[in-house]
Coordinates of C-alpha atoms and ligand atoms in Angstrom, one line a residue:
X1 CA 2.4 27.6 3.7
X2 CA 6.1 26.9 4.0
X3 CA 7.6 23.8 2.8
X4 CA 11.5 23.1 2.8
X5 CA 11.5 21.4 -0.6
X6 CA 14.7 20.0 -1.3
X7 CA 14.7 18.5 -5.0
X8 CA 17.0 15.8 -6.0
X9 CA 15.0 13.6 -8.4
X10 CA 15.0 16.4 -10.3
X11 CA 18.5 16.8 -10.9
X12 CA 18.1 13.3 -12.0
X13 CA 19.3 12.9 -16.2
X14 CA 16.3 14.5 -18.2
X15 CA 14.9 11.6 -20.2
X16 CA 14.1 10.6 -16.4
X17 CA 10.8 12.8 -15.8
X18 CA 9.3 15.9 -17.7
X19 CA 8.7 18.8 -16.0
X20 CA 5.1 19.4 -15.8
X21 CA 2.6 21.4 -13.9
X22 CA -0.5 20.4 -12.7
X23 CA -3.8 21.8 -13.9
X24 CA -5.5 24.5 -12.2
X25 CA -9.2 23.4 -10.7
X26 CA -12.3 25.4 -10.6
X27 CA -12.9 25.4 -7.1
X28 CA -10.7 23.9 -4.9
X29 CA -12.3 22.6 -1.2
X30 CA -10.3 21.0 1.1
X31 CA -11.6 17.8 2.6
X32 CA -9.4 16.8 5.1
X33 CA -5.5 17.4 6.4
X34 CA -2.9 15.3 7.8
X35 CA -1.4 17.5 11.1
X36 CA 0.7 14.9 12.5
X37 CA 2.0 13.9 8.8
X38 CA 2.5 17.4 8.2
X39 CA 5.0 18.2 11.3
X40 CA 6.6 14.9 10.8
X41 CA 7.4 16.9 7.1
X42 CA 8.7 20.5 8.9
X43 CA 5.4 21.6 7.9
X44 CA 3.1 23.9 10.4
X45 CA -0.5 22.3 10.5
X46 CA -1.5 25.9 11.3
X47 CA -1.0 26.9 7.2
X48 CA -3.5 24.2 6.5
X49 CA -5.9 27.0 7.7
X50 CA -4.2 29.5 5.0
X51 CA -6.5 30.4 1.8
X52 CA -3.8 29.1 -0.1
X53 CA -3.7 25.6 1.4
X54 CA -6.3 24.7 -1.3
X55 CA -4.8 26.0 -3.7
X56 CA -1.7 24.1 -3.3
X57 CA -3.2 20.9 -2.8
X58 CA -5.3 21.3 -5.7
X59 CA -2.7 22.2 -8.1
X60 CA -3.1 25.6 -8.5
X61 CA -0.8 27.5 -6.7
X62 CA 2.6 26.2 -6.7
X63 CA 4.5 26.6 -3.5
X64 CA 8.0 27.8 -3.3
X65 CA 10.4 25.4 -3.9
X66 CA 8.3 23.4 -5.7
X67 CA 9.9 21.6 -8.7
X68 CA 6.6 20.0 -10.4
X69 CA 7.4 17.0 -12.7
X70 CA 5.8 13.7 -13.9
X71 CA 8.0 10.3 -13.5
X72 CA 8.3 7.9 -16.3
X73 CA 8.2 4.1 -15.9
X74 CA 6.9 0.9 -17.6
X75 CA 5.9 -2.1 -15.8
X76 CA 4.6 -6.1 -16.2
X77 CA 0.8 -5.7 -15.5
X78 CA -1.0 -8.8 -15.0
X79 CA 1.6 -10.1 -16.4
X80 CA 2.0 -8.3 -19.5
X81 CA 4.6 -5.7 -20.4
X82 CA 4.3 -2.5 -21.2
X83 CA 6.8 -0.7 -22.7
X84 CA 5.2 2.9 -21.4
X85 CA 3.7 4.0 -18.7
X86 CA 4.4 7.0 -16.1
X87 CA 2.7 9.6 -13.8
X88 CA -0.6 10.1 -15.9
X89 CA -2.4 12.1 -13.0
X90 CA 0.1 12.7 -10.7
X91 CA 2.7 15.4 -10.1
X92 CA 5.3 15.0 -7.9
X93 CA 6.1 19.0 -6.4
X94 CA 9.5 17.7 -4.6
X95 CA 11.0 16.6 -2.0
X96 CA 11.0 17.5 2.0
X97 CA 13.4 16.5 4.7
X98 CA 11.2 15.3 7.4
X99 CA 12.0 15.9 11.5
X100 CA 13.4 12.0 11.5
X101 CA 15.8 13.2 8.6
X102 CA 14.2 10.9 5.8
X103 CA 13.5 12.4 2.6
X104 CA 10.3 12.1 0.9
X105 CA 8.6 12.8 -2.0
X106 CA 5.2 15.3 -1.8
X107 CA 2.7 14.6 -4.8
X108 CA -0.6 15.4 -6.2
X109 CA -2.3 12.8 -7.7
X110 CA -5.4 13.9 -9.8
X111 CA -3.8 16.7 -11.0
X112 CA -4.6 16.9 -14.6
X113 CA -2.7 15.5 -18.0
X114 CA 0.9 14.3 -18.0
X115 CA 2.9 13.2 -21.2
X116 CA 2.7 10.2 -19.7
X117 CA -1.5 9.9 -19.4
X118 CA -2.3 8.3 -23.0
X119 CA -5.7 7.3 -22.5
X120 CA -7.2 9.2 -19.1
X121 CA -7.7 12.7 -18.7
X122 CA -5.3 13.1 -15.5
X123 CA -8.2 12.9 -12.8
X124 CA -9.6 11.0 -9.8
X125 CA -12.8 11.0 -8.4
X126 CA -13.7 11.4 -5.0
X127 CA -14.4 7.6 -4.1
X128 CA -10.6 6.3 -4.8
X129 CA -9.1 9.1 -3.4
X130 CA -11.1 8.5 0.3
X131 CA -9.9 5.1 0.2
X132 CA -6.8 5.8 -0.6
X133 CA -6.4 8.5 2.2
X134 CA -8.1 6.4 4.5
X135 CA -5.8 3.0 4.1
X136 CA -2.8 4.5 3.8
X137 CA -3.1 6.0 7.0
X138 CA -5.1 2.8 8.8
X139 CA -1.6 1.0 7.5
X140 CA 0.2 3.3 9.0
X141 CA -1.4 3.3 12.1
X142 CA -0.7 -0.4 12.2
X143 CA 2.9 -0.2 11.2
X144 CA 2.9 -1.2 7.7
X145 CA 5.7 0.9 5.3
X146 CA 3.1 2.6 2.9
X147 CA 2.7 6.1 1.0
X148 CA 0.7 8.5 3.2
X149 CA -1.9 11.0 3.1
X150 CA -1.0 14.7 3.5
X151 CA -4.6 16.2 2.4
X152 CA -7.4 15.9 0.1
X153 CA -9.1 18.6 -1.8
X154 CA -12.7 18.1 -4.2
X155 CA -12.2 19.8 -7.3
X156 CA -15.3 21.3 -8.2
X157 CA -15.1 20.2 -11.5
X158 CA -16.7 17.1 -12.3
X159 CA -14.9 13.8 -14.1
X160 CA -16.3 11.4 -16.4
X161 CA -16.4 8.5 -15.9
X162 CA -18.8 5.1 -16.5
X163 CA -20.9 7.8 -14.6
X164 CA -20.4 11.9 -13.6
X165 CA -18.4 11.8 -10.6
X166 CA -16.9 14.6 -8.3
X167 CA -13.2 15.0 -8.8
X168 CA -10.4 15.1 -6.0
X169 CA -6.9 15.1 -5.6
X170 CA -4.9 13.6 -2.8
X171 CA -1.6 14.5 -1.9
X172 CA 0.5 11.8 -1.3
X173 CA 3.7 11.2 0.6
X174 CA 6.3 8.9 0.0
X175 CA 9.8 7.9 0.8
X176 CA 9.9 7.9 -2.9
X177 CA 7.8 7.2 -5.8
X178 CA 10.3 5.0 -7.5
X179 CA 9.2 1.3 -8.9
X180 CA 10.2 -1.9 -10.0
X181 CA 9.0 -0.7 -13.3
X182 CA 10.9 2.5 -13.5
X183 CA 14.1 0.5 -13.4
X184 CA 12.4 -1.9 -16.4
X185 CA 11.9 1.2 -18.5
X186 CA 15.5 2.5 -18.6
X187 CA 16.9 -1.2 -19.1
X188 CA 14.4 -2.3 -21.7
X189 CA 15.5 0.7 -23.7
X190 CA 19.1 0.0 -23.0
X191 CA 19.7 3.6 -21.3
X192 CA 22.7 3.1 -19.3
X193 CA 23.1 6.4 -18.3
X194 CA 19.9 6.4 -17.1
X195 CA 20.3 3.1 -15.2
X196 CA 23.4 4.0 -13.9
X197 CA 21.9 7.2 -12.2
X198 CA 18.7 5.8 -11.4
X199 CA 20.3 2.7 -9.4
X200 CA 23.3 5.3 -7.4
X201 CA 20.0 7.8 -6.4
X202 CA 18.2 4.9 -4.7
X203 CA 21.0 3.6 -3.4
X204 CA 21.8 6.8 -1.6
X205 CA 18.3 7.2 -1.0
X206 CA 17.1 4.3 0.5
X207 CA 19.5 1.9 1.1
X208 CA 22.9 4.0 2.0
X209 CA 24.3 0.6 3.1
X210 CA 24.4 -1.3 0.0
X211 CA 27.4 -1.9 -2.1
X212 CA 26.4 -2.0 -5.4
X213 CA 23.5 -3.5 -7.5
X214 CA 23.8 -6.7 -6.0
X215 CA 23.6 -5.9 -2.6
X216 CA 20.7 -3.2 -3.8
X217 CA 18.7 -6.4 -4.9
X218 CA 19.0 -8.3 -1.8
X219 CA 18.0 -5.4 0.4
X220 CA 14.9 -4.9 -1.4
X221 CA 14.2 -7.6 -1.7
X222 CA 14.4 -8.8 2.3
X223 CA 12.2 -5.5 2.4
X224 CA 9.3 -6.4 0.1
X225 CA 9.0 -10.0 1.4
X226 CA 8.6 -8.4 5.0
X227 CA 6.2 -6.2 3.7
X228 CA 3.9 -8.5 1.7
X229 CA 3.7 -10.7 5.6
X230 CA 2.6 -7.8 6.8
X231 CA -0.1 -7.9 4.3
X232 CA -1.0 -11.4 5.0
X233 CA -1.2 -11.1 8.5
X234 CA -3.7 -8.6 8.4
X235 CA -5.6 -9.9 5.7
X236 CA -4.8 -7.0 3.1
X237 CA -5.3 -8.1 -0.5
X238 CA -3.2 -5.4 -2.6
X239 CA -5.4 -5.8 -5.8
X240 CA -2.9 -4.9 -8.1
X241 CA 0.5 -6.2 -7.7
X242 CA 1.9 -4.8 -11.4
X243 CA 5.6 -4.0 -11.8
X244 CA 5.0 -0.8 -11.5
X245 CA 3.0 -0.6 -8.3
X246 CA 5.9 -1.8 -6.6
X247 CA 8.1 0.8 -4.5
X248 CA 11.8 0.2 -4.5
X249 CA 11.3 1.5 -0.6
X250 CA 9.1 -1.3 0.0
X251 CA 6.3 0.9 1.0
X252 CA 2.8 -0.6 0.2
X253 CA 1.8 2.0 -2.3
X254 CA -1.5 2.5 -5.0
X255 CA -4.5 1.7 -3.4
X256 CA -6.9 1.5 -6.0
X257 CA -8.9 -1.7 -5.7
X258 CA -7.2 -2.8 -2.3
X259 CA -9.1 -4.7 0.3
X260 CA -9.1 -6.3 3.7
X261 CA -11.1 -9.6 3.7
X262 CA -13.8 -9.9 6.3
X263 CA -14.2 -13.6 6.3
X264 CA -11.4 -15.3 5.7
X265 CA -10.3 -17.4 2.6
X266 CA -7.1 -17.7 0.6
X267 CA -8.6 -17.1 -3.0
X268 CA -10.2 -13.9 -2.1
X269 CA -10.2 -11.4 -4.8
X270 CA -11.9 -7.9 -5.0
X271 CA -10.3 -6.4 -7.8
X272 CA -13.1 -6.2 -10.7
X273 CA -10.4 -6.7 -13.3
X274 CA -8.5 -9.4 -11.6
X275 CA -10.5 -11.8 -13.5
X276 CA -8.6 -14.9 -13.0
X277 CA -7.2 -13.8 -9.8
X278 CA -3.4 -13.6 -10.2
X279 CA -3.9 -11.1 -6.9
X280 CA -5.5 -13.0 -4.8
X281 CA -4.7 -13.3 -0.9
X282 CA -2.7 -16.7 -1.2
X283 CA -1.1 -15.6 -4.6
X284 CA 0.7 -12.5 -3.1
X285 CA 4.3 -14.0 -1.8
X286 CA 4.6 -16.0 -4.8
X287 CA 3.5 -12.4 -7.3
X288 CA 6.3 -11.0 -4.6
X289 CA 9.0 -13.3 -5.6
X290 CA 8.0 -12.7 -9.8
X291 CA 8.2 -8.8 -8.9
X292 CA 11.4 -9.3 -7.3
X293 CA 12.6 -11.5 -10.6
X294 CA 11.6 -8.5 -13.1
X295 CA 13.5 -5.8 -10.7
X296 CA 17.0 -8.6 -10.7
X297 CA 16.5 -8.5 -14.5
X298 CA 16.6 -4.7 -15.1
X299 CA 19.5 -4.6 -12.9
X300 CA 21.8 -7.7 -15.1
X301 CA 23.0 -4.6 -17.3
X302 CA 24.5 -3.2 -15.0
X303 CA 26.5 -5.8 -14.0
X304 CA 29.9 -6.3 -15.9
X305 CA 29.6 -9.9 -16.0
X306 CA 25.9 -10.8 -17.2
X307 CA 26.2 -14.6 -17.2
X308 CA 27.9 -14.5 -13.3
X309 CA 25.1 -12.2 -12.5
X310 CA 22.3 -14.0 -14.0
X311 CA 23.3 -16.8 -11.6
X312 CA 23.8 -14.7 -8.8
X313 CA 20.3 -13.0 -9.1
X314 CA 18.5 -16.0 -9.5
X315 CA 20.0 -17.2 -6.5
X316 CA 18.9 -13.8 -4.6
X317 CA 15.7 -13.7 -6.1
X318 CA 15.0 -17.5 -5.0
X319 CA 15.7 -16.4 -1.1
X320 CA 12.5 -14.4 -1.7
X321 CA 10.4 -17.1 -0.2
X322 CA 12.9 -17.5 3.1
X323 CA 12.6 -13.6 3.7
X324 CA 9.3 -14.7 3.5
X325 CA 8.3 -17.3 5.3
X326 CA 10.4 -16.0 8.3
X327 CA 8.8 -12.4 8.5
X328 CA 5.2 -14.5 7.8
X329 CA 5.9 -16.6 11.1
X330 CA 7.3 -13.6 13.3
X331 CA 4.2 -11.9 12.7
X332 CA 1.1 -14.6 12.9
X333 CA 3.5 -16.2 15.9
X334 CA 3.2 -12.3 16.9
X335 CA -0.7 -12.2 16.4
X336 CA -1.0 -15.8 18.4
X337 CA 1.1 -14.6 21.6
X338 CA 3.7 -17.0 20.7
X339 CA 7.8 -15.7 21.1
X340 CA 10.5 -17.7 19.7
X341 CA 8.4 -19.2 17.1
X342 CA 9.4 -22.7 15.8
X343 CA 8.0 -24.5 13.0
X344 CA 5.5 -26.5 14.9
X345 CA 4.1 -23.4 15.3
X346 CA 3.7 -23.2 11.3
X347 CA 1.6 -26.0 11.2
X348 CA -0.9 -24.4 14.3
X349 CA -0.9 -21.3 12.5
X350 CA -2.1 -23.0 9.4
X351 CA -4.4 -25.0 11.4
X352 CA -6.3 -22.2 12.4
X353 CA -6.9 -20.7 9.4
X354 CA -7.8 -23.4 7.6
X355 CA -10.6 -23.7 9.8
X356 CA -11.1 -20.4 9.9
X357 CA -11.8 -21.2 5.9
X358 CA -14.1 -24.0 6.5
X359 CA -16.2 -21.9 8.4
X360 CA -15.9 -18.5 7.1
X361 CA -14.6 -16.6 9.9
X362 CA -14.1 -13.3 9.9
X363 CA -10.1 -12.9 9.9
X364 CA -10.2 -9.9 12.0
X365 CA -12.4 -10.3 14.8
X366 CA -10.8 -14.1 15.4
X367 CA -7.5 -12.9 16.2
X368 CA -8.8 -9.3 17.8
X369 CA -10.5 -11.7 20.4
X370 CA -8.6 -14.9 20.5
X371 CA -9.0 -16.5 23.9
X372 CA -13.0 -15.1 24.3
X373 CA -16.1 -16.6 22.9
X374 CA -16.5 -14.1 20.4
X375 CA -13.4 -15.6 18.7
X376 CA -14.4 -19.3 19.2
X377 CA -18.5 -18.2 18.1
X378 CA -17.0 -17.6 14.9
X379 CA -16.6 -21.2 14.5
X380 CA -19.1 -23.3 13.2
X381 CA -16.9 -26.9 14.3
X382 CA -16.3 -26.0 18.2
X383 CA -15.0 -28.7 18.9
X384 CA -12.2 -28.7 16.3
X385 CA -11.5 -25.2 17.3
X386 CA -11.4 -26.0 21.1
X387 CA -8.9 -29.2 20.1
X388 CA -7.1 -26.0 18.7
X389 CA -7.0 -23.7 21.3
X390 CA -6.0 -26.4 24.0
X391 CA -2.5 -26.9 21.4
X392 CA -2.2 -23.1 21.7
X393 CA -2.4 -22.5 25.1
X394 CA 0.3 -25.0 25.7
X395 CA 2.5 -22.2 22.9
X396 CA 1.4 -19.0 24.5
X397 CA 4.0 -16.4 26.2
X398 CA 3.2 -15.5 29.8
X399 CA 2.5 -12.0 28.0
X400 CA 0.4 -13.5 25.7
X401 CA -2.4 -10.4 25.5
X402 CA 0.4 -7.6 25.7
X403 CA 2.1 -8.7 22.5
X404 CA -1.3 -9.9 20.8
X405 CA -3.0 -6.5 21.8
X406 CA -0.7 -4.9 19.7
X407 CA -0.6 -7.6 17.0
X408 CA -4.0 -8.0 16.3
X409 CA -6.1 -4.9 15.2
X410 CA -9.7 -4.2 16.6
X411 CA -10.9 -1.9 13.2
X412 CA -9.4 -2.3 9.9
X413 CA -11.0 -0.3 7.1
X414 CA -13.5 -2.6 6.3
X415 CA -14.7 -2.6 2.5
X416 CA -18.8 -2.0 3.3
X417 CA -17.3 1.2 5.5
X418 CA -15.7 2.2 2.6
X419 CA -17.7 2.5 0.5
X420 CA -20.6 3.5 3.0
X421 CA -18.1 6.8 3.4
X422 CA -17.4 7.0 -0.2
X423 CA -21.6 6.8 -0.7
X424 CA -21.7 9.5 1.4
X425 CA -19.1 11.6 0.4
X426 CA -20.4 11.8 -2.7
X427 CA -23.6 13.5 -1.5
X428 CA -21.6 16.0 0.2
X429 CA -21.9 14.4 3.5
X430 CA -17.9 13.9 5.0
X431 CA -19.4 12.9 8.4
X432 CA -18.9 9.1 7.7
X433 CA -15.3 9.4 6.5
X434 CA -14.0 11.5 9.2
X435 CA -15.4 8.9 11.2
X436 CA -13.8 6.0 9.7
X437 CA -10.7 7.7 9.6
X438 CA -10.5 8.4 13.2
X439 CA -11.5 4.9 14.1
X440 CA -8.9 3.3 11.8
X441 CA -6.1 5.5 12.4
X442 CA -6.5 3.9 16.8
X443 CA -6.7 0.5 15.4
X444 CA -5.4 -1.2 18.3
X445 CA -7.4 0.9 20.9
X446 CA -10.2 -0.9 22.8
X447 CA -13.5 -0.3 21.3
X448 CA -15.9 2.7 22.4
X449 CA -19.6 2.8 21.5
X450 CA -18.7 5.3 19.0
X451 CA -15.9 2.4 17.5
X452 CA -17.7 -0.6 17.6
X453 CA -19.6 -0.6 15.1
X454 CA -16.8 -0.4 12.8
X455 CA -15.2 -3.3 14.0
X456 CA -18.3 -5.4 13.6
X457 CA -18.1 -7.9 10.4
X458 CA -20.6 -7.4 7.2
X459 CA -23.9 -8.7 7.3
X460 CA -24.8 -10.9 4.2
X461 CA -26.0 -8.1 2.6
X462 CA -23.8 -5.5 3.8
X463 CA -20.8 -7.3 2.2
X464 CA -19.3 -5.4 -0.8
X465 CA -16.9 -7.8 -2.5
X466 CA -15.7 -5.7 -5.6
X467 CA -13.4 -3.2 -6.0
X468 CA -12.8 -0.8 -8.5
X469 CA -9.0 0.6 -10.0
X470 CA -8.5 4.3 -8.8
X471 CA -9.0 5.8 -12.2
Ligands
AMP501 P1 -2.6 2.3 -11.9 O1 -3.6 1.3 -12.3 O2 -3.1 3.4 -11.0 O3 -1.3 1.7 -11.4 O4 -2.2 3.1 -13.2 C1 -1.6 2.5 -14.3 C2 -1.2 3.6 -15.3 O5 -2.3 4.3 -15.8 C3 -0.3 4.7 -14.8 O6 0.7 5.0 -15.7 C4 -1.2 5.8 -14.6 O7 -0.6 7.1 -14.6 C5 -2.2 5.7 -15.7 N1 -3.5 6.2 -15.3 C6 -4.4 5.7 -14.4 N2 -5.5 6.5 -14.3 C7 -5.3 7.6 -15.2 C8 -6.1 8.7 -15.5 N3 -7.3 9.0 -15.0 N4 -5.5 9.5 -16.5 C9 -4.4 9.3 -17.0 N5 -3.6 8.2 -16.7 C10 -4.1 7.4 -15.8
MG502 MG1 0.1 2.7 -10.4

């Protein structure tokens, strides 16, 4: 397999990352491959049928080019900060040029003890790393910026967990793996040099038009409030919203215990150790804007003139909520038929879901069939939702179903599915994810009897409301 690495992070300053290869597995099986991903990155899907494609996305064959290392950051997580953290399974082999001319970073993640692992052994088990693969690439499908999913191998080699569990590694692709909290671990430690280099790589990186630190912040941020609408509007709960789960590309990225709600309500939470739920579905925009406030304050050093740049920063970081609010409306206006969206149109986007609270309503399926009677038979008032419907039609474009067909997805990875593949998977049996994954990767195509059953809502008791971190 040929891959046209072309390294930069790692001519980064040294304290920045440790080189570091990943561990060797027993018996390496690949699961599934990404073809379209893989010519997007120069890469010929025909090598995924090599003997050493395995190998390589397993960690034990290193391909040419290849300059393995592990990344250190810190981050605020739930809150609380932590001086040390870093790529404690993961490996990052380098960086490829893709056919669109973005760079992105190629890494294993499962691939054995970093420096940076402390507690863990390095590993993931098969379940996280089939949800992972499989939502990264249903948010891709629907447009979202997130990490992607180049190919999955089993490990043969078991992993220990509350339970013996098969281990996998997925290799992940990414504009770049840089976070909020790799800024925070160079400016809590008062590494300028670090800083300095850190802040001129993304720059050139990711945003080529920005000026300086300043102008860095406001970019990003403008990008992650888009990004976290895009969440809301298709009912993704990110489960995990720490400092250093954040990617200065504003790419969703770290899909441990991620979710999309079934029936809708702002409080959800699936995360298991989100016990007070600081992650729940209403409190991401306003976790957005805290994110954004840690990344302003590991940028003051750099700034020759801290208290003019404290005031400065706040004043970015308080336009969060506008970058917000305006990418929130283009997209539920967008998911409602509605162009030119005003802000009456707020308050009958509101209206609808705080019915679609009242009566439980499953999120997707509502706005997938807005305008039928499978969307009003999710309502339990009719009447209110008819009242509703009549101040909606009297909003709707003439092209109301063309922009709403591709606002509004049929199949979304829905949690029960998920797991019902993950289930499976661990018995061997991949039928079930390949399944799901096909289904979620056409998300806005019209259903088939093969499709439709994915696109159908939990029953009582085929609803699985917790999630688990990807450890
Ligand atoms: P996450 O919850 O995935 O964002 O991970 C938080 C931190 O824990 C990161 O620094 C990870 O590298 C580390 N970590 C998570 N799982 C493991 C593991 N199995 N072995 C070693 N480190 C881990
Ligand atoms: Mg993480």
């Amino acid at each position: 397999m040929k891959i046209a690495f072309d390294n930069t992070y790692a001519k980064l300053p040294p304290q920045m990352f440790t080189a570091q290869l990943p561990v060797p597995v027993k018996d390496p099986q690949i699961i599934a491959t990404n073809a379209e991903l893989a010519k997007l990155l120069g890469i010929n899907p025909m090598a995924f049928q090599d003997l050493t494609a395995a190998k390589i996305f397993a960690g034990n064959h290193i391909p040419d080019g290849a300059a393995p290392l592990a990344q250190v950051y810190a981050g605020h997580q739930f809150g609380n900060w932590n001086p040390q953290l870093g790529d404690g399974r993961a490996i990052l082999l380098g960086e490829v040029i893709g056919t669109d001319g973005i760079r992105r970073d190629i890494q294993l993640k499962g691939s054995g003890p970093t420096p940076y692992s402390r507690r863990g052994d390095g590993r993931a088990w098969l379940g996280p790393v089939m949800r992972e693969y499989i939502v990264s690439e249903a948010m891709h499908a629907m447009d979202v910026p997130t990490t992607r999913a180049l190919a999955a191998v089993t490990t043969g080699e078991p992993v220990y967990r509350e339970e013996v569990l098969p281990g996998a590694v997925i290799t992940r692709v990414a504009q770049s793996h840089i976070r909020v909290g790799t800024f925070q671990f160079f400016a809590s430690r008062g590494d300028m040099e670090a800083l300095q280099a850190l802040t001129d790589h993304v720059i050139a990186r990711h945003y080529p038009d920005a000026t300086g630190p300043a102008d860095l912040l406001d970019s990003v941020i403008a990008r992650y409030a888009r990004l976290i609408a895009r969440w809301m509007s298709l009912g993704f709960i990110h489960g995990v919203m720490n400092t250093d789960n954040v990617s200065i590309a504003g790419e969703t990225i770290d899909y441990g215990p991620c979710a999309f709600m079934d029936a809708f309500h702002p409080d959800t939470v699936f995360s298991a150790i989100d016990q007070y739920g600081r992650y729940a579905y209403s409190n991401q925009p306003g976790i957005g804007a805290w994110n954004m406030a840690q990344f302003a304050t590991a940028l003051i050093p750099l700034m020759p003139d801290r208290d003019k740049a404290i005031e400065d920063f706040t004043a970015a970081v308080h336009r969060f909520p506008e970058h917000y609010e305006g990418a929130w409306l283009e997209a539920f206006a967008g998911k409602l038929g509605i162009m030119d969206a005003d802000e009456d149109d707020r308050t009958l986007i509101a209206d609808l879901l705080d019915m679609m609270t009242k009566d439980g309503a499953d999120f997707t399926n509502v706005f997938a069939n807005l305008g039928t009677d499978t969307a009003r038979d999710q309502f339990i008032d009719r009447d209110a939702f008819d009242a509703w419907a009549l101040r909606w039609n009297t909003r709707k474009s003439p092209d109301a179903a063309a922009i709403m067909a591709k606002a509004n997805p049929q199949i979304i990875p829905r949690n029960h599915r998920l797991e019902e593949a993950i289930t499976a998977g661990r018995s061997g049996n991949l039928e079930p994810f390949h399944a799901l994954l096909a289904a979620v990767t056409q998300p806005y195509a019209p259903l088939t009897d093969e499709t439709a059953r994915f696109a159908r809502a939990p029953s009582k008791e085929e609803r699985v409301t917790r999630t688990f971190c990807g450890t």
